[in-house]
PDB file of C-alpha atoms in Angstrom:
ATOM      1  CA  UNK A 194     -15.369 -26.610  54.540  1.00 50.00           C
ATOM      2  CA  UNK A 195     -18.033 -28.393  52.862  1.00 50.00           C
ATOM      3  CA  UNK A 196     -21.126 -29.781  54.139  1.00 47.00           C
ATOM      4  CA  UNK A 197     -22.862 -33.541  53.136  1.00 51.00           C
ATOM      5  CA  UNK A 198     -23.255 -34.113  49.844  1.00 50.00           C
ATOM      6  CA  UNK A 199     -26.762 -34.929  50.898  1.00 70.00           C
ATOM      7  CA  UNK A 200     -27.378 -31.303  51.716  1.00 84.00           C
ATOM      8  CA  UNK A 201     -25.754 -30.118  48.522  1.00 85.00           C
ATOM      9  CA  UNK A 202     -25.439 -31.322  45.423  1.00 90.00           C
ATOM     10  CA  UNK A 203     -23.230 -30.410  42.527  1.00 94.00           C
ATOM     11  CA  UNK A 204     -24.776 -29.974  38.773  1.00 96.00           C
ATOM     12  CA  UNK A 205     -21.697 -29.684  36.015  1.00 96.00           C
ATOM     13  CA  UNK A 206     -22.392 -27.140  33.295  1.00 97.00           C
ATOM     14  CA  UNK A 207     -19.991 -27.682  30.433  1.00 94.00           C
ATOM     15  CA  UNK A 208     -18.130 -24.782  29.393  1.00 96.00           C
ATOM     16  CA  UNK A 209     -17.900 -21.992  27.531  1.00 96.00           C
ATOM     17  CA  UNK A 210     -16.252 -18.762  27.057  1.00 98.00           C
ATOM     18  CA  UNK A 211     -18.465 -15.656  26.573  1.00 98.00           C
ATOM     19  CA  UNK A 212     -17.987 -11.964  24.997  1.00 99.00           C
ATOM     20  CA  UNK A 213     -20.438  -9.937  26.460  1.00 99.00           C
ATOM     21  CA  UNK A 214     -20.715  -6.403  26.332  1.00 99.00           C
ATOM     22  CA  UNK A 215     -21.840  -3.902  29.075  1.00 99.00           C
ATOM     23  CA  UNK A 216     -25.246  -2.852  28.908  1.00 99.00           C
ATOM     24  CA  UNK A 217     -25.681  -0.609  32.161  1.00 98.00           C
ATOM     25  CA  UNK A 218     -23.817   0.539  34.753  1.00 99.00           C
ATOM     26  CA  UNK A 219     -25.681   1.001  38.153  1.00 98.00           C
ATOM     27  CA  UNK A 220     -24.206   1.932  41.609  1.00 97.00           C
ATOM     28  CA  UNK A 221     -26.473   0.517  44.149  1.00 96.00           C
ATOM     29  CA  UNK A 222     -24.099   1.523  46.977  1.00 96.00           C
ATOM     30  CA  UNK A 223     -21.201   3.833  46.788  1.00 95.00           C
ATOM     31  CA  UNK A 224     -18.430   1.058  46.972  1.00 94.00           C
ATOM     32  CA  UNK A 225     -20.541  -0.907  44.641  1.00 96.00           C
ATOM     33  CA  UNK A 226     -20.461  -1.249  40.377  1.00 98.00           C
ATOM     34  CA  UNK A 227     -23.599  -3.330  39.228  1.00 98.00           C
ATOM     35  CA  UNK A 228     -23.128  -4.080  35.763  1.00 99.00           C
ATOM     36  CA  UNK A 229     -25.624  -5.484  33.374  1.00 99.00           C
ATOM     37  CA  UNK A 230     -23.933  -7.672  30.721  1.00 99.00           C
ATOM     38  CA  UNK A 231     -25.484  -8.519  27.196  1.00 99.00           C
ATOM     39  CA  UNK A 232     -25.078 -10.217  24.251  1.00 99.00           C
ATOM     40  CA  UNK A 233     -25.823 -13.047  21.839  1.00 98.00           C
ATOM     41  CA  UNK A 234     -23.594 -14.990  23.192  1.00 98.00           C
ATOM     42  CA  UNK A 235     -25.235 -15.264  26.677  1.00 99.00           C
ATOM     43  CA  UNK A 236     -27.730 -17.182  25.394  1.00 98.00           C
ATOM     44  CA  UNK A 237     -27.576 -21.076  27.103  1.00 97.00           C
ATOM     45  CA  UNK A 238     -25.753 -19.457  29.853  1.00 98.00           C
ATOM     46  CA  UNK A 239     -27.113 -21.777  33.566  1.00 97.00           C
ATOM     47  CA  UNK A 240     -27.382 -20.650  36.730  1.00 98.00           C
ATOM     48  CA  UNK A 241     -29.263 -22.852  39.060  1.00 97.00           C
ATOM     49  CA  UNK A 242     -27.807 -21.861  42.521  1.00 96.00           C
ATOM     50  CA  UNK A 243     -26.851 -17.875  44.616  1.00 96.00           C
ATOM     51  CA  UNK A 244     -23.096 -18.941  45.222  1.00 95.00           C
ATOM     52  CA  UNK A 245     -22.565 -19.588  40.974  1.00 97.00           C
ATOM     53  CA  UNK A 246     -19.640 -17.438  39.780  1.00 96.00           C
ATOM     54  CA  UNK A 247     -17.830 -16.529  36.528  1.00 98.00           C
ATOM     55  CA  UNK A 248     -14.082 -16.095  35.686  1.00 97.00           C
ATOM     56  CA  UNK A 249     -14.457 -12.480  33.840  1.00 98.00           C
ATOM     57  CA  UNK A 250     -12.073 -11.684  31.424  1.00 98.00           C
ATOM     58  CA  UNK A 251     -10.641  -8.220  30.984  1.00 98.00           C
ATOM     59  CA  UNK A 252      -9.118  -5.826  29.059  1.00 96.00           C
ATOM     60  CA  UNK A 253      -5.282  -5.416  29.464  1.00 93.00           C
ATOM     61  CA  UNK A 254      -4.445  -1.373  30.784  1.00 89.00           C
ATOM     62  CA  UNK A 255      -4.739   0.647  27.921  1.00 89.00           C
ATOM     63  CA  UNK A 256      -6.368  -1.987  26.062  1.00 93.00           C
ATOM     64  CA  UNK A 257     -10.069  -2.062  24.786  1.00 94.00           C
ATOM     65  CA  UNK A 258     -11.125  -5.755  24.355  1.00 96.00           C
ATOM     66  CA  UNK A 259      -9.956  -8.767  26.913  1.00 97.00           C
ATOM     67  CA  UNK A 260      -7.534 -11.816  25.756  1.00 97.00           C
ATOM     68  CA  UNK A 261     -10.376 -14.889  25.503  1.00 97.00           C
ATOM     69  CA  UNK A 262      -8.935 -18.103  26.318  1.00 97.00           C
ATOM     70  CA  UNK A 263     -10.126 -21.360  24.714  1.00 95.00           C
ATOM     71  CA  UNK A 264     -11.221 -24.413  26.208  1.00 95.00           C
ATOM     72  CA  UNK A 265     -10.330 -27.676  24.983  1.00 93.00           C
ATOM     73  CA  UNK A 266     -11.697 -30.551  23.772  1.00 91.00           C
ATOM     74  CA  UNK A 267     -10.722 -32.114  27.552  1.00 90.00           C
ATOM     75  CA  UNK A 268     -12.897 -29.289  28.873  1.00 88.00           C
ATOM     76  CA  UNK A 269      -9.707 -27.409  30.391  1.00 89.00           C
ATOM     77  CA  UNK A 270      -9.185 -23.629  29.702  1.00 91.00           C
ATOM     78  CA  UNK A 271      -6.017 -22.960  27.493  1.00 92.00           C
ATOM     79  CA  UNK A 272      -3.978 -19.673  26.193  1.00 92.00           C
ATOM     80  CA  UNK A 273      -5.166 -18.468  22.662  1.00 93.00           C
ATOM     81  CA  UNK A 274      -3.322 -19.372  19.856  1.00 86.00           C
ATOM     82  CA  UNK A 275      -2.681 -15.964  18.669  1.00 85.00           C
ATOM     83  CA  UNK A 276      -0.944 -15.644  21.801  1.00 78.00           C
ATOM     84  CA  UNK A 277      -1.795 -13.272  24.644  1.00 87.00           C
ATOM     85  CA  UNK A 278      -2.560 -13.790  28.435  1.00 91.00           C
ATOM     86  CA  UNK A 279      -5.860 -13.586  29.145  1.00 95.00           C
ATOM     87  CA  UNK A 280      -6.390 -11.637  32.779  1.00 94.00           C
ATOM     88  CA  UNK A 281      -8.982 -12.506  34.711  1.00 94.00           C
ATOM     89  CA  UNK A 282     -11.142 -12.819  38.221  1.00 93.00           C
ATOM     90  CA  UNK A 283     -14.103 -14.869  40.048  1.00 94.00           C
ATOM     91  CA  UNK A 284     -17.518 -13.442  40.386  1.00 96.00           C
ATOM     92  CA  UNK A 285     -20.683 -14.502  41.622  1.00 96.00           C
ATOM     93  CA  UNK A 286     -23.757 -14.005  39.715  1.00 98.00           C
ATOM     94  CA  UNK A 287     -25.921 -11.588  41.194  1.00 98.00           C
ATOM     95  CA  UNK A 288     -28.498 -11.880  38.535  1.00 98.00           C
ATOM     96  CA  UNK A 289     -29.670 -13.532  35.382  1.00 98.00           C
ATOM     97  CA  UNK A 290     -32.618 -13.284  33.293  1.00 98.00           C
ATOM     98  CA  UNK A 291     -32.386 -15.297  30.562  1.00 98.00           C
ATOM     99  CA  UNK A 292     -35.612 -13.565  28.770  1.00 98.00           C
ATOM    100  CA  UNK A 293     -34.258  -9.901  28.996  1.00 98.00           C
ATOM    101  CA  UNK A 294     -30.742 -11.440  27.808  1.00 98.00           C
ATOM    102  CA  UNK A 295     -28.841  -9.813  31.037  1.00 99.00           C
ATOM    103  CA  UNK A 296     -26.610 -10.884  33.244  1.00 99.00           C
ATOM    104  CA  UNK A 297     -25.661  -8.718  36.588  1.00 99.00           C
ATOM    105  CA  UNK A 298     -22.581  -8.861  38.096  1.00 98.00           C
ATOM    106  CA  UNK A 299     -21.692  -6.582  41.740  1.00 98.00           C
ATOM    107  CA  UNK A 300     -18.186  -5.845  41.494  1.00 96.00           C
ATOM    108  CA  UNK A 301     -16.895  -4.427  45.113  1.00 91.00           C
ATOM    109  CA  UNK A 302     -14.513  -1.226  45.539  1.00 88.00           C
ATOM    110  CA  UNK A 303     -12.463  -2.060  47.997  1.00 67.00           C
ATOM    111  CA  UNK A 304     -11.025   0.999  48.401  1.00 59.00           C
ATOM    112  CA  UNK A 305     -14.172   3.084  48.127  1.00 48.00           C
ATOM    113  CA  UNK A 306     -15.901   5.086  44.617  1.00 43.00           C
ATOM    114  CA  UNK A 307     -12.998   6.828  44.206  1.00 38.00           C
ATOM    115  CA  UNK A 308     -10.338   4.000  44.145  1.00 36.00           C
ATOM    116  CA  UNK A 309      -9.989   2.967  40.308  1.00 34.00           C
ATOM    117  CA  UNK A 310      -7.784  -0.203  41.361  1.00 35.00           C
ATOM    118  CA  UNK A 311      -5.798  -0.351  44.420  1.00 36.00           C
ATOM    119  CA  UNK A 312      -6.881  -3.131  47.261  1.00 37.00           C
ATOM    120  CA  UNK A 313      -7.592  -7.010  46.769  1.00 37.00           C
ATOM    121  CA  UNK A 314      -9.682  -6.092  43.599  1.00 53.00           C
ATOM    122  CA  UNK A 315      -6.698  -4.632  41.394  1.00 84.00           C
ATOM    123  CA  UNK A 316      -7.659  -4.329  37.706  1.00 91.00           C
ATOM    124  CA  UNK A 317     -11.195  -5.905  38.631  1.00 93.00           C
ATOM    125  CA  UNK A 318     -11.531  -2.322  40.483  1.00 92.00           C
ATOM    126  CA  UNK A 319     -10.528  -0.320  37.842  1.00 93.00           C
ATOM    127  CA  UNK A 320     -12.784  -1.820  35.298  1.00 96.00           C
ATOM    128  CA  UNK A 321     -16.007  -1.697  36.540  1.00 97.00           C
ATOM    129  CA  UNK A 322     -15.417   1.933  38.149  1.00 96.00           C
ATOM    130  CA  UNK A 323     -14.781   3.414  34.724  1.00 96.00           C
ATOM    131  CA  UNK A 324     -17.131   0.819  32.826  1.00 98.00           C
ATOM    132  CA  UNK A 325     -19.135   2.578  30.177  1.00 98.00           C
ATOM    133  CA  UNK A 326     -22.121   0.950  27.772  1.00 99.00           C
ATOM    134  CA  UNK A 327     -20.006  -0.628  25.315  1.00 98.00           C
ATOM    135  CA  UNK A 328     -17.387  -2.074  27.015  1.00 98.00           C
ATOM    136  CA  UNK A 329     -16.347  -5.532  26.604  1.00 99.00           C
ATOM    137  CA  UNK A 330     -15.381  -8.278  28.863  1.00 99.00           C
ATOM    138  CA  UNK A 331     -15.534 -12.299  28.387  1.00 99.00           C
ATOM    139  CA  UNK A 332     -17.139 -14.365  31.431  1.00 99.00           C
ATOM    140  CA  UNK A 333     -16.100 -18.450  31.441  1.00 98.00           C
ATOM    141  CA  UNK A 334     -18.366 -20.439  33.576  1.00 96.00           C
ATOM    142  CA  UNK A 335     -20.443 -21.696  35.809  1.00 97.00           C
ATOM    143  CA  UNK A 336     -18.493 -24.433  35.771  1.00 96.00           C
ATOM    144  CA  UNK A 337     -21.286 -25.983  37.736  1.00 96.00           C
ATOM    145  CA  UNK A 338     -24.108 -25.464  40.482  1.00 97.00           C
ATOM    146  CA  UNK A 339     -23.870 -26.325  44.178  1.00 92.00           C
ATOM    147  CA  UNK A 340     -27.662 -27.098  44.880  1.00 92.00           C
ATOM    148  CA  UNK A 341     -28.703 -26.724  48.535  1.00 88.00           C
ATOM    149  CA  UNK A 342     -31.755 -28.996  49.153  1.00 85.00           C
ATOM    150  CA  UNK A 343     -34.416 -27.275  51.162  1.00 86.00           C
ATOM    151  CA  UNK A 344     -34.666 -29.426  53.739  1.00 90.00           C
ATOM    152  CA  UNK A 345     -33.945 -27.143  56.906  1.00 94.00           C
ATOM    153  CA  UNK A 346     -35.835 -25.449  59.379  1.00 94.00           C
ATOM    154  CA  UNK A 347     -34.412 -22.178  58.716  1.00 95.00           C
ATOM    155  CA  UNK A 348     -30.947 -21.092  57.274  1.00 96.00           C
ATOM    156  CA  UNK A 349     -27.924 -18.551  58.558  1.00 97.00           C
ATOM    157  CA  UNK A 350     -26.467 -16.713  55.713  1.00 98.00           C
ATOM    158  CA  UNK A 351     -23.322 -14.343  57.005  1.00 98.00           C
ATOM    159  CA  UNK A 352     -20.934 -12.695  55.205  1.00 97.00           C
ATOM    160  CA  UNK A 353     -19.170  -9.512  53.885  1.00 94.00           C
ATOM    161  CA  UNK A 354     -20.071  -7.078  50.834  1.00 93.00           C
ATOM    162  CA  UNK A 355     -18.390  -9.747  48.713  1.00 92.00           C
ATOM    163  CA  UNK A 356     -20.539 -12.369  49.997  1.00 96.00           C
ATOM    164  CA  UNK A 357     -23.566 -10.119  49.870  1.00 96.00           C
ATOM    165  CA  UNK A 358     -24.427 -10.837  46.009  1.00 97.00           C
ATOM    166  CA  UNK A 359     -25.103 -14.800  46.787  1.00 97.00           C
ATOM    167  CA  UNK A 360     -26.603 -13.427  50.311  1.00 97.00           C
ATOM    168  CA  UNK A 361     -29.406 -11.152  47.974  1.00 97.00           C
ATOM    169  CA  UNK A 362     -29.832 -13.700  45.403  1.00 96.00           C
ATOM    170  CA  UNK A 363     -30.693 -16.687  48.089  1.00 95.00           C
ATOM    171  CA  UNK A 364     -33.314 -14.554  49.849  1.00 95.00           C
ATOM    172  CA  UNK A 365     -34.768 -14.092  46.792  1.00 93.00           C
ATOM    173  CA  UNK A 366     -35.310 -17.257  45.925  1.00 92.00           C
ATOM    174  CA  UNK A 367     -36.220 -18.926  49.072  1.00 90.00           C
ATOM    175  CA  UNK A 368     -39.585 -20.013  48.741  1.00 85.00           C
ATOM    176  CA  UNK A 369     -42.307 -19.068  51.131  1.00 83.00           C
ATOM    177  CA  UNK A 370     -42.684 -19.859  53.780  1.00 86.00           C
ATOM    178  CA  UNK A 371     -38.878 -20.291  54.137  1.00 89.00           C
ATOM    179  CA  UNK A 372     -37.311 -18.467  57.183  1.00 93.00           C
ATOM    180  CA  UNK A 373     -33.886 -16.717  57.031  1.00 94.00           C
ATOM    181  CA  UNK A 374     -31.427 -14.986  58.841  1.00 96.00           C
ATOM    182  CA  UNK A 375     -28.937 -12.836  57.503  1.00 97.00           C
ATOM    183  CA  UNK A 376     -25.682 -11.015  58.964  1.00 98.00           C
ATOM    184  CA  UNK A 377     -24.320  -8.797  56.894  1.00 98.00           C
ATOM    185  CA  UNK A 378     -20.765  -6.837  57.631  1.00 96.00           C
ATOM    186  CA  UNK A 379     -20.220  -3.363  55.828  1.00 95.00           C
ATOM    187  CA  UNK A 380     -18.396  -0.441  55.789  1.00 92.00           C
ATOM    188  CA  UNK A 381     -20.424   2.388  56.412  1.00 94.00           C
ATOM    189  CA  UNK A 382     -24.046   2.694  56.771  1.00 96.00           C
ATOM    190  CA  UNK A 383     -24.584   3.635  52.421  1.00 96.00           C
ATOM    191  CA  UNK A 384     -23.292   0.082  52.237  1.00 96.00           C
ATOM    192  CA  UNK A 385     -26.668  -1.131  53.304  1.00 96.00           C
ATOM    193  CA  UNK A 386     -28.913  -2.507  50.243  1.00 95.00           C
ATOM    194  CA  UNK A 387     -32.533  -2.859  50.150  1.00 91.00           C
ATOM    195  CA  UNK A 388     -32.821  -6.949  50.329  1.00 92.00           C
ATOM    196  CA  UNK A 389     -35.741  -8.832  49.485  1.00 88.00           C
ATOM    197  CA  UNK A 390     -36.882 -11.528  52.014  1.00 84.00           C
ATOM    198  CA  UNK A 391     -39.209 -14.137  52.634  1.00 77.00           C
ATOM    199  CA  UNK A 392     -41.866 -12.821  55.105  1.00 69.00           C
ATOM    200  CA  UNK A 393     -39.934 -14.890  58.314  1.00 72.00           C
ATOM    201  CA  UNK A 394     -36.847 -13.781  57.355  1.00 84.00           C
ATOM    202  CA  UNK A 395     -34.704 -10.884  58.859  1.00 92.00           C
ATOM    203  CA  UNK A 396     -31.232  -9.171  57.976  1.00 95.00           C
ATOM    204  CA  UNK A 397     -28.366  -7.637  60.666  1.00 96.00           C
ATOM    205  CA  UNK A 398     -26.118  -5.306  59.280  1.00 97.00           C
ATOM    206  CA  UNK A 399     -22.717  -4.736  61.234  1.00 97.00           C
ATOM    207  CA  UNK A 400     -21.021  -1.533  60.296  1.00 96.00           C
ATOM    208  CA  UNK A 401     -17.546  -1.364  60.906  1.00 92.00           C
ATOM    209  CA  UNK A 402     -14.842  -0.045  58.571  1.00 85.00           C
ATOM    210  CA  UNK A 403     -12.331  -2.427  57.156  1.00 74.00           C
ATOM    211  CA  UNK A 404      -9.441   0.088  57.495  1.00 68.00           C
ATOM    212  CA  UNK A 405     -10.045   1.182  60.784  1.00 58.00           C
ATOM    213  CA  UNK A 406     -10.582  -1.812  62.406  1.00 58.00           C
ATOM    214  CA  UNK A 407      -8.831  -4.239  59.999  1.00 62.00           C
ATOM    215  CA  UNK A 408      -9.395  -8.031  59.388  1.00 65.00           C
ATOM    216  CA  UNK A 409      -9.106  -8.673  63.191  1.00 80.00           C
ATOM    217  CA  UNK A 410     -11.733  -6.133  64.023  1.00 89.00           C
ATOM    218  CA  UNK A 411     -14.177  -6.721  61.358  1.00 92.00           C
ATOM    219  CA  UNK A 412     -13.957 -10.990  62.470  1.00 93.00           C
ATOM    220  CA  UNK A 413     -14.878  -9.654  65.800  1.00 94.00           C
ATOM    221  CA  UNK A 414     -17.746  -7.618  65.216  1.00 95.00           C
ATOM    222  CA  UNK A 415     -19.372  -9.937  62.668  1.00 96.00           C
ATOM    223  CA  UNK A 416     -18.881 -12.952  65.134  1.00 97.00           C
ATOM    224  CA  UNK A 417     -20.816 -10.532  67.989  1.00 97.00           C
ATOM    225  CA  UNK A 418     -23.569 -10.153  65.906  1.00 98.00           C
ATOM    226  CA  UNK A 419     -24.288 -13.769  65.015  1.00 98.00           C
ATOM    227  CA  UNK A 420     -23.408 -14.366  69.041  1.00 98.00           C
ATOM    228  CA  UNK A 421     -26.063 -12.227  69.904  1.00 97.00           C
ATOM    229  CA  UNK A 422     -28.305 -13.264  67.157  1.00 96.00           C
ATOM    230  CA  UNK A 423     -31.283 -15.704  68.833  1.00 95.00           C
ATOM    231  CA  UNK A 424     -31.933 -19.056  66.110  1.00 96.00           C
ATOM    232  CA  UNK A 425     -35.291 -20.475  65.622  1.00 94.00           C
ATOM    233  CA  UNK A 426     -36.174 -23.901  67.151  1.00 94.00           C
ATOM    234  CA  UNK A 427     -35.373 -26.880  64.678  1.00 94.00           C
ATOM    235  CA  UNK A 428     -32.445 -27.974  62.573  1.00 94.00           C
ATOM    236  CA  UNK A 429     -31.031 -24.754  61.112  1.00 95.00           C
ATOM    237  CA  UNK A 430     -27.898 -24.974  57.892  1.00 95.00           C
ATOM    238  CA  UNK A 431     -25.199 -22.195  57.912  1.00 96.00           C
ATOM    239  CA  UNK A 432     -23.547 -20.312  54.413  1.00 96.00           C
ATOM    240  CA  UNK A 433     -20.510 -18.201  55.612  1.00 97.00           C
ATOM    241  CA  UNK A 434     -18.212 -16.347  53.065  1.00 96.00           C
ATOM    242  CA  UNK A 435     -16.246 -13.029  52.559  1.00 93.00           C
ATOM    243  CA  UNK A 436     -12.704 -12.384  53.781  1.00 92.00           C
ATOM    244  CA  UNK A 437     -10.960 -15.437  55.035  1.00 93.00           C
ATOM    245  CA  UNK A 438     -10.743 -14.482  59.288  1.00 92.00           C
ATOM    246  CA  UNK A 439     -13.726 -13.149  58.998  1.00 94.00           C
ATOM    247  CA  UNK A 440     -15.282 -16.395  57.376  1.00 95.00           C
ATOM    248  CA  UNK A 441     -13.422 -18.758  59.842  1.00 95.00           C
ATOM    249  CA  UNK A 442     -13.806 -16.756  63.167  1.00 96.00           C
ATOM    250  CA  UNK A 443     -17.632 -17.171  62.391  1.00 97.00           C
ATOM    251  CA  UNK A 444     -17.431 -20.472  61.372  1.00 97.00           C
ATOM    252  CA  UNK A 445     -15.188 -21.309  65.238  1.00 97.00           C
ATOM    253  CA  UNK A 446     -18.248 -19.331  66.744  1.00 98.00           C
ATOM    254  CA  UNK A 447     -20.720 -21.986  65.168  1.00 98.00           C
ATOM    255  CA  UNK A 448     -19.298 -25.112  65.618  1.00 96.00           C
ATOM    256  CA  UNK A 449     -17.885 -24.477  69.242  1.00 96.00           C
ATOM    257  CA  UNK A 450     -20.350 -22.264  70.884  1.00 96.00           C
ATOM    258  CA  UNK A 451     -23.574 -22.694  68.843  1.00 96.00           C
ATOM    259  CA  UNK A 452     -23.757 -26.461  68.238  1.00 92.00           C
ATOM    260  CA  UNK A 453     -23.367 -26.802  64.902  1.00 95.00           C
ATOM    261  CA  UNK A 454     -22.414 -29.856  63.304  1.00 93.00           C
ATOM    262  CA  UNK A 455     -20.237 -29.468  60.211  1.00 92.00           C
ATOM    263  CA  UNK A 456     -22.538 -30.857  57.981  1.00 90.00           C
ATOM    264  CA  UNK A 457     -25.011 -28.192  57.980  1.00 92.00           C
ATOM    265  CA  UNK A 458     -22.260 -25.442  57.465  1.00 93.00           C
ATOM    266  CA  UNK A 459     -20.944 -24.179  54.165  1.00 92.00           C
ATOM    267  CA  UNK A 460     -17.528 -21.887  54.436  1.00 94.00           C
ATOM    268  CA  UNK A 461     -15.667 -20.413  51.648  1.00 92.00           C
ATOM    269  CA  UNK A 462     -12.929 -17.201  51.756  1.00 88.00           C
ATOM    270  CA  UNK A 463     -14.075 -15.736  49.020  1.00 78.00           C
ATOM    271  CA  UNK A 464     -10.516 -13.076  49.630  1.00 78.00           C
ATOM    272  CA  UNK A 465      -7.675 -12.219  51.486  1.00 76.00           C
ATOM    273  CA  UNK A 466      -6.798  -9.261  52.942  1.00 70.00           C
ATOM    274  CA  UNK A 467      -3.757  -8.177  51.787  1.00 58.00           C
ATOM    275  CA  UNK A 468      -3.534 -11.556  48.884  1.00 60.00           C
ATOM    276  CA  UNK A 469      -4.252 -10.475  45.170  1.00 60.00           C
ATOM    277  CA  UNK A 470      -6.572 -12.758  42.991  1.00 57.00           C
ATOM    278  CA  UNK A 471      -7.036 -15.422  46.065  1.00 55.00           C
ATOM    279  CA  UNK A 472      -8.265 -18.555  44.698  1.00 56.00           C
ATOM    280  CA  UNK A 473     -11.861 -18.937  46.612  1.00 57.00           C
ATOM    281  CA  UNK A 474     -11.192 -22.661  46.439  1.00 56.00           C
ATOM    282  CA  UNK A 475      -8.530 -22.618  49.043  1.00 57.00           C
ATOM    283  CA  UNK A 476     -10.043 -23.636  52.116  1.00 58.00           C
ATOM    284  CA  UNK A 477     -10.402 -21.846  54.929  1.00 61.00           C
ATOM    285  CA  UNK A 478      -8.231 -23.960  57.034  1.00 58.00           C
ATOM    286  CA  UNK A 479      -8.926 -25.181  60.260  1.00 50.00           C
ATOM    287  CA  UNK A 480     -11.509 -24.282  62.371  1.00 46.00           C
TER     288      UNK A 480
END
């Protein structure tokens, strides 16, 4: 579910395949991999909205440097010549400072610090929790940037530790005197991250585990908070995203008990419980 393309606006970037290498490995949370990319090759690399993601390239298992496709001259992405199938997975940006010559990406274990690759993440998991300085990976994209125009009396930003990436990055860069709310589902409470926020803003964090309560559990909880969650006067624009029930069960709060119009809502699944490599870009589906 999109909203007007008044409200949003979509900026191609042409592109280009990357081989970065991993300059640090950080664990903000104990479920989450931060890792700081590098390289020449970053350099011209755009980024001009939160939700911007990446296909990253891997290694094969037991291999040490990914399969690169190669885009051509239509702009498509296509196998290597050499042969070779490139594996990869979406990512949204979490940082980039094109000065320092870094790039950030949050990779989520789904199954916890100790799972090296079972869950929706599969060889995505077991990457980034044994990634080392050194290590090499290839990133194609942004394809493009979905601008949101500032035009809103306040903004709703909910979603799960997948979402939570685009969630950090678009408090940061609301500009003052912007206000903000945030709900935020996790698993436990060392899931919670210190977020940066525009003085008027505020963040709710929902703990609930995904395995105990499952997808049904964790769409109800998430959809209690927001219900319970008073919004500011004035015309207010809603980003939902994370696992696909929990994303639409908010969304169905919204539009039928909180007056939302569809045009000031933004929904994407960015997975699906129980669905390897979901493409984000299916929608949600009705709601």
């Amino acid at each position: 579910m999109n909203s007007d393309e008044s409200i949003v606006r979509l900026v191609r970037h042409p592109l280009k395949i990357r081989r970065l290498g991993v300059k640090r490995v950080a664990a903000p949370t104990p479920r989450v991999r931060r890792i700081t990319l590098a390289g020449p090759e970053l350099e011209g690399l755009v980024t001009l909205a939160p939700e911007d993601h990446v296909k990253v390239f891997f290694p094969a298992p037991g291999a040490r440097l990914p399969v690169l496709p190669v885009v051509t001259p239509e702009g498509r992405i296509a196998p290597p010549a050499e042969g070779g199938r490139p594996v990869a997975r979406d990512y949204t940006l979490r940082r980039h400072d094109a000065a320092a010559g870094e790039l950030d990406i949050d990779f989520f274990l789904h199954g916890g610090a100790g799972d090296a690759g079972g869950g929706e993440s599969g060889i995505a998991a077991a990457w980034a929790a044994r990634a080392q300085p050194g290590d090499v990976v290839g990133i194609g994209g942004p394809r493009g940037s979905h601008v949101m125009a500032e035009v809103f009396d306040w903004y709703l930003l909910v979603g799960d530790e997948t979402a939570l990436p685009a969630i950090a990055r678009r408090l940061e860069e609301f500009a003052p005197p912007t206000r903000a709310l945030a709900v935020v589902v996790v698993a436990d409470e060392a899931e919670r991250q210190a977020l940066r926020a525009p003085a008027a803003s505020g963040v709710t964090w929902v703990v609930c585990p995904p395995d105990a309560a499952g997808t049904a559990g964790r769409a109800a909880a998430l959809t209690e908070a927001v219900r319970g969650l008073p919004f500011p006067d004035g015309r207010g624009f809603a980003w939902v995203a994370g696992e696909v029930t929990e994303a639409r069960a908010v969304a169905r709060h919204l539009l039928g008990e909180r007056g939302f119009e569809r045009s000031r809502m933004e929904v994407s699944g960015h997975w699906k419980r129980g669905v390897s490599n979901h493409d984000h870009h299916t929608p949600v589906g009705e709601v």
